[in-house]
Amino acid sequence: MFRIKPNLSKLLNNFAAILQQENCPAYIVGGFVRDLLLDRETNDVDIAVSNEAIEIAKKVAERVGGRYVLLDEVNHIARIIMVDQEQPVYLDISAFGATIEDGLSRRDFTVNAMAIELSGFLSGSATLVDPFNGINDLKKKIIKAVSSKIFEDDAVRLLRAVRLAAQLEFDIDARTKQLMKKQANLIMSIAGERQRDELLKLLALPCCSDWLRYLDEVNLLTVVMPELEFLRGVKQPKEHYWDVFNHSLETVVTVEFLLHERVWSYGSRDMLRVVPWSIDLERHFDDDVASNNNRRVSLKIAALLHDIAKPQTKTVDQTGRIRFIGHAKEGAVKAADILARLRFSSREIKLVESLIAHHLRPIQIASQGLPTNRAIYRYFRGTGYAGIDILFLALADYLAARGPRWDFEEWGQHNRLISYMIAEHQRQQEERLPVKLVDGHTLMTIFGLTSGPLIGKLLRLVYESQAVGEIKTRDEAINFVRVTLEKGTHTRNPEEYRAVGL
């Protein structure tokens, strides 16, 4: 008898009773069967029925109080979502055709092409239907195509094969791998959001960077993101160990290392001991950015794409010095285009844009020693939602640039800077401003000013000085504005203020 959660057992029993009334044979199929055999918990259940799947799904959803969602009208696939559980349960309903074996022949991989008759499963007398010997491939830990046509039938399976192998820690069968390489271009026919969903599931896994390499081996990485192909072989300054392409992939590795998800070939525990880390930072990176995407995943995406504009910005001067002027700003725009094509949300895109656009700022700050409290305030004001994440991207970028040639003293300096900035930012956040010292009307009255952008600039400067502890009273605020007007520093534009802060 298989072990499943009581709430799921109750739901399936209700489902079976309804299907019996409809005189509709049904089988549990796919990933749920696979995970049962692997003793893995899952709340996603695939059920294949003999009758019209969409109509059955509508009836069942109504009777069990679930939400009905049409997934694929052409292939007759629908979903029932039960949200009144401890965790949401998803029942995907499809039709299996003339026989269950016929239905299994249309599935993707042998480990997903097994079935158990529903009533037998619930009564404890289950018999496994396994026409493609999936149970043997489970034992051998192999992902193998059911047929040579699986990718032609649905090309998103190209990405799913890699994601599934990563998730289960399986290998991909040699013939299946060759078929993937041969048919990689089929992925271009798949809607961006379906590609995105598989990529997000892959990137959420520890050591996903190894599988990004695998995607490149089977020609998929640069089909999904053709812009990456131009990074290959692009030479960098002598400080860099790898070309731009390999540096970009290695930056994903070092991000995972810094997020305590994996070891790094050139790293050690001593390296991690100097990296700022806490329960609060761990929770920060676990924060959701969108469905199936948190800050960890977004940071990995930014790591992969942070130098995407280097080829177009590369210059070599008369001395042979290589430079990539403006690559951060242009890269942010280019990365946004890539993510928009893959149908990422505006929130996800904006975070990755900011990460890439500002990924050099911590290094620029480091060149001037420890920054002032005001500079830290301006940094986080300018980077906002992405501020902490950018600091970690900068650390990962450093490691992926130096590779085995990293320097412990230099690494320590970088981390002292990052730790100092995070601590000061937390202090500024905790010391909430208790009162507004002055308002716009006060400034116009005292200094004879008229309403306009200048008032806003002055108030922002007052707020900033109060935040970093330089002024604490109304009189100090008024005197600060008087001195600012006399010196004329209010005429600088915001970019100039950021430059001064850095």
XYZ file of C-alpha atoms in Angstrom:
502
model
C 0.000 0.000 0.000
C 1.388 3.384 -0.995
C 1.586 6.110 1.661
C -0.199 9.402 0.881
C -1.480 12.237 3.037
C -4.967 11.740 4.571
C -6.389 14.900 2.939
C -5.199 13.756 -0.495
C -6.571 10.248 0.110
C -9.965 11.729 0.992
C -9.950 13.894 -2.141
C -9.067 10.948 -4.397
C -11.768 8.796 -2.787
C -14.352 11.517 -3.497
C -13.027 11.760 -7.023
C -13.269 7.972 -7.514
C -16.866 7.915 -6.261
C -17.866 10.581 -8.787
C -16.110 8.739 -11.622
C -17.876 5.512 -10.659
C -21.216 7.294 -11.001
C -20.118 8.447 -14.443
C -19.013 4.901 -15.317
C -15.598 6.326 -16.172
C -12.432 4.239 -15.646
C -9.484 6.294 -14.416
C -5.779 5.858 -13.795
C -3.226 7.757 -11.779
C -0.373 8.430 -14.183
C 2.866 10.307 -14.684
C 4.902 12.101 -12.066
C 2.676 11.133 -9.138
C 3.273 7.419 -9.804
C 6.991 8.071 -10.270
C 7.231 9.972 -6.985
C 5.247 7.307 -5.127
C 7.740 4.692 -6.295
C 10.616 6.977 -5.235
C 8.883 7.686 -1.893
C 8.821 11.404 -2.677
C 5.959 13.615 -1.482
C 3.992 15.523 -4.078
C 0.711 17.428 -4.262
C 0.474 17.264 -8.061
C -1.672 14.368 -9.283
C -2.177 13.424 -12.954
C -5.302 11.388 -13.675
C -6.143 9.909 -17.063
C -9.815 9.126 -17.749
C -11.558 7.220 -20.509
C -14.312 9.769 -21.130
C -14.276 13.466 -22.105
C -11.646 14.839 -19.710
C -12.764 18.480 -19.741
C -16.387 17.698 -18.912
C -15.329 15.251 -16.193
C -13.021 17.875 -14.695
C -15.820 20.476 -14.621
C -18.179 18.090 -12.828
C -15.593 16.956 -10.310
C -14.460 20.520 -9.559
C -18.053 21.555 -8.864
C -18.764 18.601 -6.595
C -15.550 18.703 -4.541
C -15.446 22.504 -4.290
C -12.291 22.934 -6.340
C -11.332 25.568 -8.908
C -11.524 24.446 -12.535
C -8.821 25.632 -14.948
C -8.677 24.747 -18.654
C -5.040 23.967 -19.500
C -5.194 22.728 -23.090
C -8.432 22.693 -25.040
C -6.872 21.037 -28.109
C -5.426 18.103 -26.160
C -8.318 18.030 -23.660
C -6.409 18.718 -20.447
C -7.911 20.508 -17.437
C -6.852 21.172 -13.848
C -8.682 21.148 -10.526
C -7.080 23.197 -7.761
C -7.938 22.525 -4.130
C -6.795 25.439 -1.965
C -8.486 24.529 1.325
C -5.702 22.070 2.105
C -2.524 22.511 4.131
C -0.868 23.006 0.749
C -2.672 23.489 -2.574
C -3.403 20.216 -4.397
C -3.430 20.127 -8.192
C -5.355 17.432 -10.077
C -4.594 17.406 -13.808
C -7.206 15.520 -15.815
C -6.588 14.188 -19.325
C -8.039 11.489 -21.603
C -5.990 8.342 -22.203
C -7.509 7.344 -25.569
C -8.474 3.825 -26.635
C -6.445 2.119 -23.898
C -4.286 3.260 -21.014
C -1.247 1.880 -22.857
C -2.153 4.123 -25.795
C -2.264 7.093 -23.453
C 1.094 6.217 -21.879
C 2.709 5.964 -25.326
C 2.074 9.688 -25.781
C 3.852 10.689 -22.582
C 7.370 12.091 -22.425
C 9.796 9.884 -20.479
C 9.644 6.264 -19.399
C 9.700 7.178 -15.691
C 6.556 9.247 -16.337
C 4.853 6.607 -18.505
C 3.534 4.365 -15.732
C -0.014 4.124 -14.411
C -2.034 2.670 -11.539
C -5.802 2.115 -11.788
C -7.412 4.610 -9.386
C -9.853 2.307 -7.585
C -7.148 -0.341 -7.145
C -4.766 2.272 -5.801
C -7.293 3.393 -3.193
C -8.221 -0.155 -2.150
C -4.618 -1.266 -1.787
C -4.762 -3.749 -4.663
C -2.851 -1.618 -7.163
C -1.215 -3.110 -10.233
C 1.441 -1.110 -12.041
C 0.923 -0.560 -15.769
C 4.427 -0.106 -17.181
C 4.674 -0.758 -20.951
C 8.038 1.051 -21.362
C 9.874 -0.447 -18.367
C 9.957 2.842 -16.498
C 10.445 1.043 -13.188
C 13.797 -0.253 -14.460
C 14.870 3.266 -15.519
C 13.901 4.532 -12.068
C 16.225 1.958 -10.537
C 19.013 2.919 -12.954
C 18.303 6.642 -12.356
C 17.919 7.417 -16.045
C 15.693 9.844 -17.960
C 14.817 8.161 -21.263
C 12.466 9.275 -24.035
C 9.385 7.111 -24.593
C 9.842 7.555 -28.355
C 11.846 9.566 -30.890
C 8.837 11.841 -31.441
C 8.357 13.193 -27.923
C 10.067 16.524 -28.631
C 8.242 16.972 -31.921
C 4.959 16.466 -30.049
C 5.868 19.037 -27.383
C 9.249 20.764 -27.524
C 9.075 22.079 -23.940
C 10.044 18.517 -23.018
C 13.580 19.435 -24.084
C 13.852 21.708 -21.057
C 11.793 19.393 -18.886
C 14.245 16.525 -19.439
C 17.064 18.617 -17.978
C 14.944 19.972 -15.149
C 13.708 16.484 -14.245
C 17.241 15.040 -14.291
C 18.408 17.876 -12.020
C 15.450 17.505 -9.682
C 15.779 13.717 -9.330
C 19.591 13.679 -9.598
C 19.317 11.310 -12.567
C 21.334 11.026 -15.784
C 19.870 11.539 -19.234
C 20.033 8.486 -21.476
C 22.703 8.825 -24.219
C 20.242 8.374 -27.106
C 17.855 10.872 -25.555
C 20.722 13.355 -25.168
C 21.651 12.999 -28.843
C 18.010 13.479 -29.826
C 17.906 16.649 -27.709
C 21.006 18.078 -29.403
C 19.581 17.297 -32.823
C 16.171 18.816 -32.102
C 17.150 21.729 -29.814
C 15.830 24.332 -32.265
C 12.300 23.001 -31.755
C 12.196 24.948 -28.470
C 11.788 28.155 -30.492
C 8.241 27.062 -31.357
C 7.247 27.025 -27.677
C 5.574 30.009 -26.012
C 7.905 32.108 -23.876
C 5.969 31.523 -20.672
C 6.324 27.736 -20.974
C 10.078 28.071 -21.461
C 10.183 30.465 -18.493
C 8.335 28.057 -16.184
C 10.773 25.214 -16.863
C 13.774 27.522 -16.453
C 12.482 28.825 -13.124
C 11.975 25.288 -11.814
C 15.526 24.433 -12.853
C 17.074 27.591 -11.385
C 15.317 26.995 -8.061
C 17.337 23.798 -7.582
C 20.724 23.743 -5.817
C 23.639 23.261 -8.237
C 21.479 24.451 -11.133
C 24.642 25.970 -12.616
C 25.872 22.469 -13.502
C 22.689 21.947 -15.488
C 23.033 25.285 -17.262
C 26.286 23.818 -18.579
C 24.327 20.757 -19.650
C 21.786 22.951 -21.449
C 24.717 24.400 -23.355
C 26.031 20.898 -24.178
C 22.730 19.995 -25.838
C 22.537 23.379 -27.638
C 19.495 24.533 -25.674
C 20.940 27.406 -23.630
C 21.743 29.610 -26.606
C 18.539 28.670 -28.415
C 16.483 29.917 -25.462
C 18.798 32.937 -25.043
C 20.612 33.482 -28.370
C 22.303 36.596 -26.982
C 24.560 34.369 -24.856
C 26.199 32.896 -27.965
C 27.954 36.214 -28.624
C 29.746 35.973 -25.248
C 31.590 32.842 -26.248
C 35.314 33.432 -26.761
C 35.166 37.159 -25.908
C 38.526 37.892 -24.289
C 38.665 39.893 -21.061
C 41.367 41.902 -19.217
C 44.190 39.923 -17.582
C 42.459 40.078 -14.185
C 39.837 37.676 -15.552
C 40.432 33.928 -15.589
C 37.664 33.087 -18.111
C 36.207 34.556 -21.295
C 32.869 36.360 -20.952
C 30.741 33.274 -21.645
C 32.418 31.014 -19.096
C 32.701 33.873 -16.611
C 28.920 34.372 -16.832
C 28.211 30.708 -16.146
C 30.784 30.657 -13.347
C 29.079 33.662 -11.732
C 25.955 31.519 -11.289
C 28.173 28.941 -9.538
C 29.622 31.545 -7.178
C 26.161 32.957 -6.444
C 25.093 29.479 -5.349
C 28.264 29.214 -3.266
C 27.555 32.509 -1.491
C 23.931 31.505 -0.897
C 25.151 28.302 0.815
C 23.635 26.062 -1.849
C 26.810 24.319 -3.027
C 30.573 24.070 -2.729
C 32.833 25.921 -5.162
C 35.786 24.144 -6.768
C 38.143 26.973 -5.804
C 36.501 27.913 -2.518
C 36.605 26.857 1.119
C 34.699 27.183 4.371
C 37.143 29.868 5.453
C 36.048 31.971 2.468
C 32.390 31.700 3.489
C 33.128 32.610 7.122
C 33.940 36.195 6.145
C 30.813 36.578 3.966
C 27.946 38.386 5.726
C 25.203 35.847 6.428
C 22.348 35.615 8.911
C 18.831 34.271 9.296
C 17.547 37.658 8.127
C 19.639 37.503 4.941
C 18.547 33.923 4.306
C 14.919 35.005 4.612
C 15.629 37.981 2.380
C 16.771 35.741 -0.463
C 13.821 33.410 0.096
C 11.371 36.293 -0.470
C 9.055 35.736 -3.424
C 9.428 38.055 -6.392
C 6.685 36.319 -8.372
C 5.069 32.903 -8.561
C 7.816 30.209 -8.656
C 10.496 32.906 -8.453
C 12.264 34.273 -5.398
C 15.295 36.516 -4.911
C 17.674 33.548 -5.084
C 16.443 32.649 -8.549
C 16.427 36.263 -9.725
C 20.018 36.655 -8.530
C 21.041 33.587 -10.557
C 19.335 35.015 -13.649
C 21.147 38.321 -13.163
C 24.437 36.450 -12.691
C 23.958 34.655 -16.002
C 23.092 37.868 -17.858
C 25.111 40.534 -16.025
C 27.741 40.839 -18.794
C 25.389 40.256 -21.722
C 26.361 43.597 -23.325
C 30.121 43.149 -23.114
C 30.553 42.072 -26.766
C 28.855 45.218 -28.082
C 30.742 47.558 -25.722
C 34.222 46.048 -26.029
C 37.075 48.381 -26.982
C 40.835 47.846 -27.127
C 43.076 50.918 -26.898
C 46.557 51.400 -28.391
C 48.226 49.820 -25.359
C 46.075 46.701 -25.699
C 43.892 47.552 -22.713
C 40.447 45.952 -22.961
C 37.443 47.914 -21.694
C 33.677 47.459 -21.690
C 32.436 51.004 -21.128
C 28.714 51.203 -20.413
C 28.160 47.436 -20.454
C 26.208 47.478 -17.183
C 23.662 50.017 -18.381
C 23.322 48.492 -21.854
C 23.242 45.004 -20.352
C 20.288 45.903 -18.154
C 18.291 46.911 -21.228
C 19.315 43.793 -23.131
C 18.478 41.488 -20.211
C 15.069 43.147 -19.877
C 14.374 42.352 -23.534
C 15.335 38.702 -23.003
C 13.104 38.338 -19.945
C 10.217 40.130 -21.645
C 10.490 37.659 -24.533
C 10.233 34.846 -21.980
C 7.170 36.520 -20.465
C 8.621 37.364 -17.055
C 6.534 39.808 -15.023
C 7.436 43.500 -14.842
C 8.442 43.065 -11.177
C 10.861 40.263 -12.052
C 12.299 42.208 -14.963
C 12.797 45.383 -12.928
C 14.697 43.512 -10.211
C 17.069 41.833 -12.692
C 17.458 45.135 -14.591
C 18.506 46.900 -11.405
C 20.898 44.110 -10.429
C 22.686 44.303 -13.761
C 22.608 48.096 -14.129
C 24.239 48.582 -10.704
C 26.445 45.499 -10.365
C 29.639 47.598 -10.602
C 28.652 50.152 -7.949
C 29.982 48.191 -4.932
C 33.396 47.911 -6.628
C 33.355 51.645 -7.323
C 32.568 52.266 -3.661
C 35.368 49.923 -2.581
C 37.941 51.929 -4.523
C 37.483 54.803 -2.062
C 37.694 52.831 1.201
C 34.781 52.495 3.598
C 31.936 54.756 2.445
C 30.324 57.432 4.552
C 26.906 56.909 6.109
C 25.554 59.369 3.558
C 27.041 57.381 0.664
C 25.447 54.200 2.003
C 22.124 55.966 2.359
C 22.358 57.160 -1.246
C 23.388 53.730 -2.476
C 20.323 52.065 -0.989
C 18.083 54.935 -2.017
C 19.314 54.557 -5.580
C 19.130 50.766 -5.715
C 16.095 50.351 -3.452
C 14.526 46.917 -3.670
C 17.708 45.418 -5.166
C 20.328 46.923 -2.844
C 21.303 43.835 -0.808
C 21.138 41.548 -3.842
C 23.519 43.765 -5.827
C 26.123 43.476 -3.055
C 26.040 39.685 -3.321
C 26.171 39.812 -7.117
C 29.300 41.961 -6.821
C 30.929 39.383 -4.529
C 30.017 36.543 -6.899
C 31.294 38.570 -9.867
C 34.654 39.066 -8.151
C 35.097 35.338 -7.481
C 34.033 34.372 -11.001
C 36.491 36.898 -12.429
C 39.490 35.699 -10.442
C 38.657 31.986 -10.352
C 41.537 30.011 -8.812
C 43.617 33.205 -8.667
C 41.416 34.905 -6.060
C 43.282 36.675 -3.254
C 42.240 36.109 0.386
C 43.273 39.591 1.548
C 41.385 41.248 -1.307
C 38.412 38.966 -0.651
C 38.445 40.000 3.001
C 38.439 43.681 2.065
C 35.441 43.214 -0.217
C 33.513 41.447 2.514
C 34.378 44.034 5.180
C 32.919 46.647 2.848
C 29.758 44.617 2.158
C 29.276 43.761 5.837
C 29.745 47.406 6.823
C 27.228 48.595 4.226
C 24.615 46.027 5.258
C 25.054 46.817 8.962
C 24.811 50.576 8.413
C 21.776 50.130 6.171
C 20.071 48.045 8.864
C 20.893 50.722 11.447
C 19.397 53.423 9.251
C 16.307 51.291 8.654
C 15.820 50.594 12.343
C 16.179 54.240 13.340
C 12.949 55.373 11.752
C 12.606 59.116 11.456
C 10.276 60.041 14.364
C 9.143 63.431 13.026
C 9.336 65.490 9.899
C 11.582 68.393 10.882
C 10.420 70.797 8.163
C 7.945 70.808 5.300
C 7.759 72.595 1.979
C 5.549 75.398 3.264
C 8.078 76.173 6.015
C 10.950 76.424 3.523
C 8.959 78.684 1.170
C 8.018 80.997 4.070
C 11.482 81.273 5.650
C 13.548 81.508 2.464
C 11.066 83.234 0.153
C 10.998 80.302 -2.287
C 8.226 79.373 -4.680
C 6.706 75.935 -5.144
C 8.670 73.759 -7.582
C 11.354 71.053 -7.987
C 13.812 72.956 -5.750
C 11.595 72.423 -2.702
C 11.519 68.692 -3.340
C 15.325 68.573 -3.687
C 15.847 70.462 -0.444
C 13.431 68.245 1.477
C 15.186 65.125 0.180
C 18.544 66.508 1.344
C 17.087 67.281 4.788
C 15.610 63.781 5.017
C 18.942 62.264 4.015
C 20.905 64.250 6.598
C 18.391 63.342 9.280
C 18.581 59.637 8.292
C 22.366 59.520 8.670
C 22.257 61.379 12.006
C 23.736 64.720 10.917
C 20.723 66.815 11.944
C 18.168 66.121 14.657
C 16.172 69.326 15.308
C 14.047 71.796 13.370
C 16.614 74.567 13.857
C 19.385 72.323 12.561
C 17.280 71.467 9.532
C 16.619 75.137 8.730
C 20.288 75.998 9.156
C 21.212 73.047 6.903
C 18.917 74.392 4.154
C 20.396 77.905 4.579
C 23.958 76.610 4.146
C 22.906 74.434 1.202
C 21.345 77.411 -0.607
C 24.380 79.588 0.088
C 26.784 76.968 -1.267
C 24.584 76.253 -4.260
C 24.953 72.468 -3.831
C 21.231 72.097 -4.441
C 21.811 72.767 -8.134
C 23.471 69.392 -8.681
C 21.277 66.864 -10.442
C 20.484 63.501 -8.779
C 23.157 61.641 -10.785
C 25.778 64.108 -9.569
C 24.665 63.574 -5.995
C 25.071 59.815 -6.436
C 28.535 60.365 -7.860
C 29.519 62.485 -4.854
C 28.145 59.776 -2.567
C 30.268 57.128 -4.264
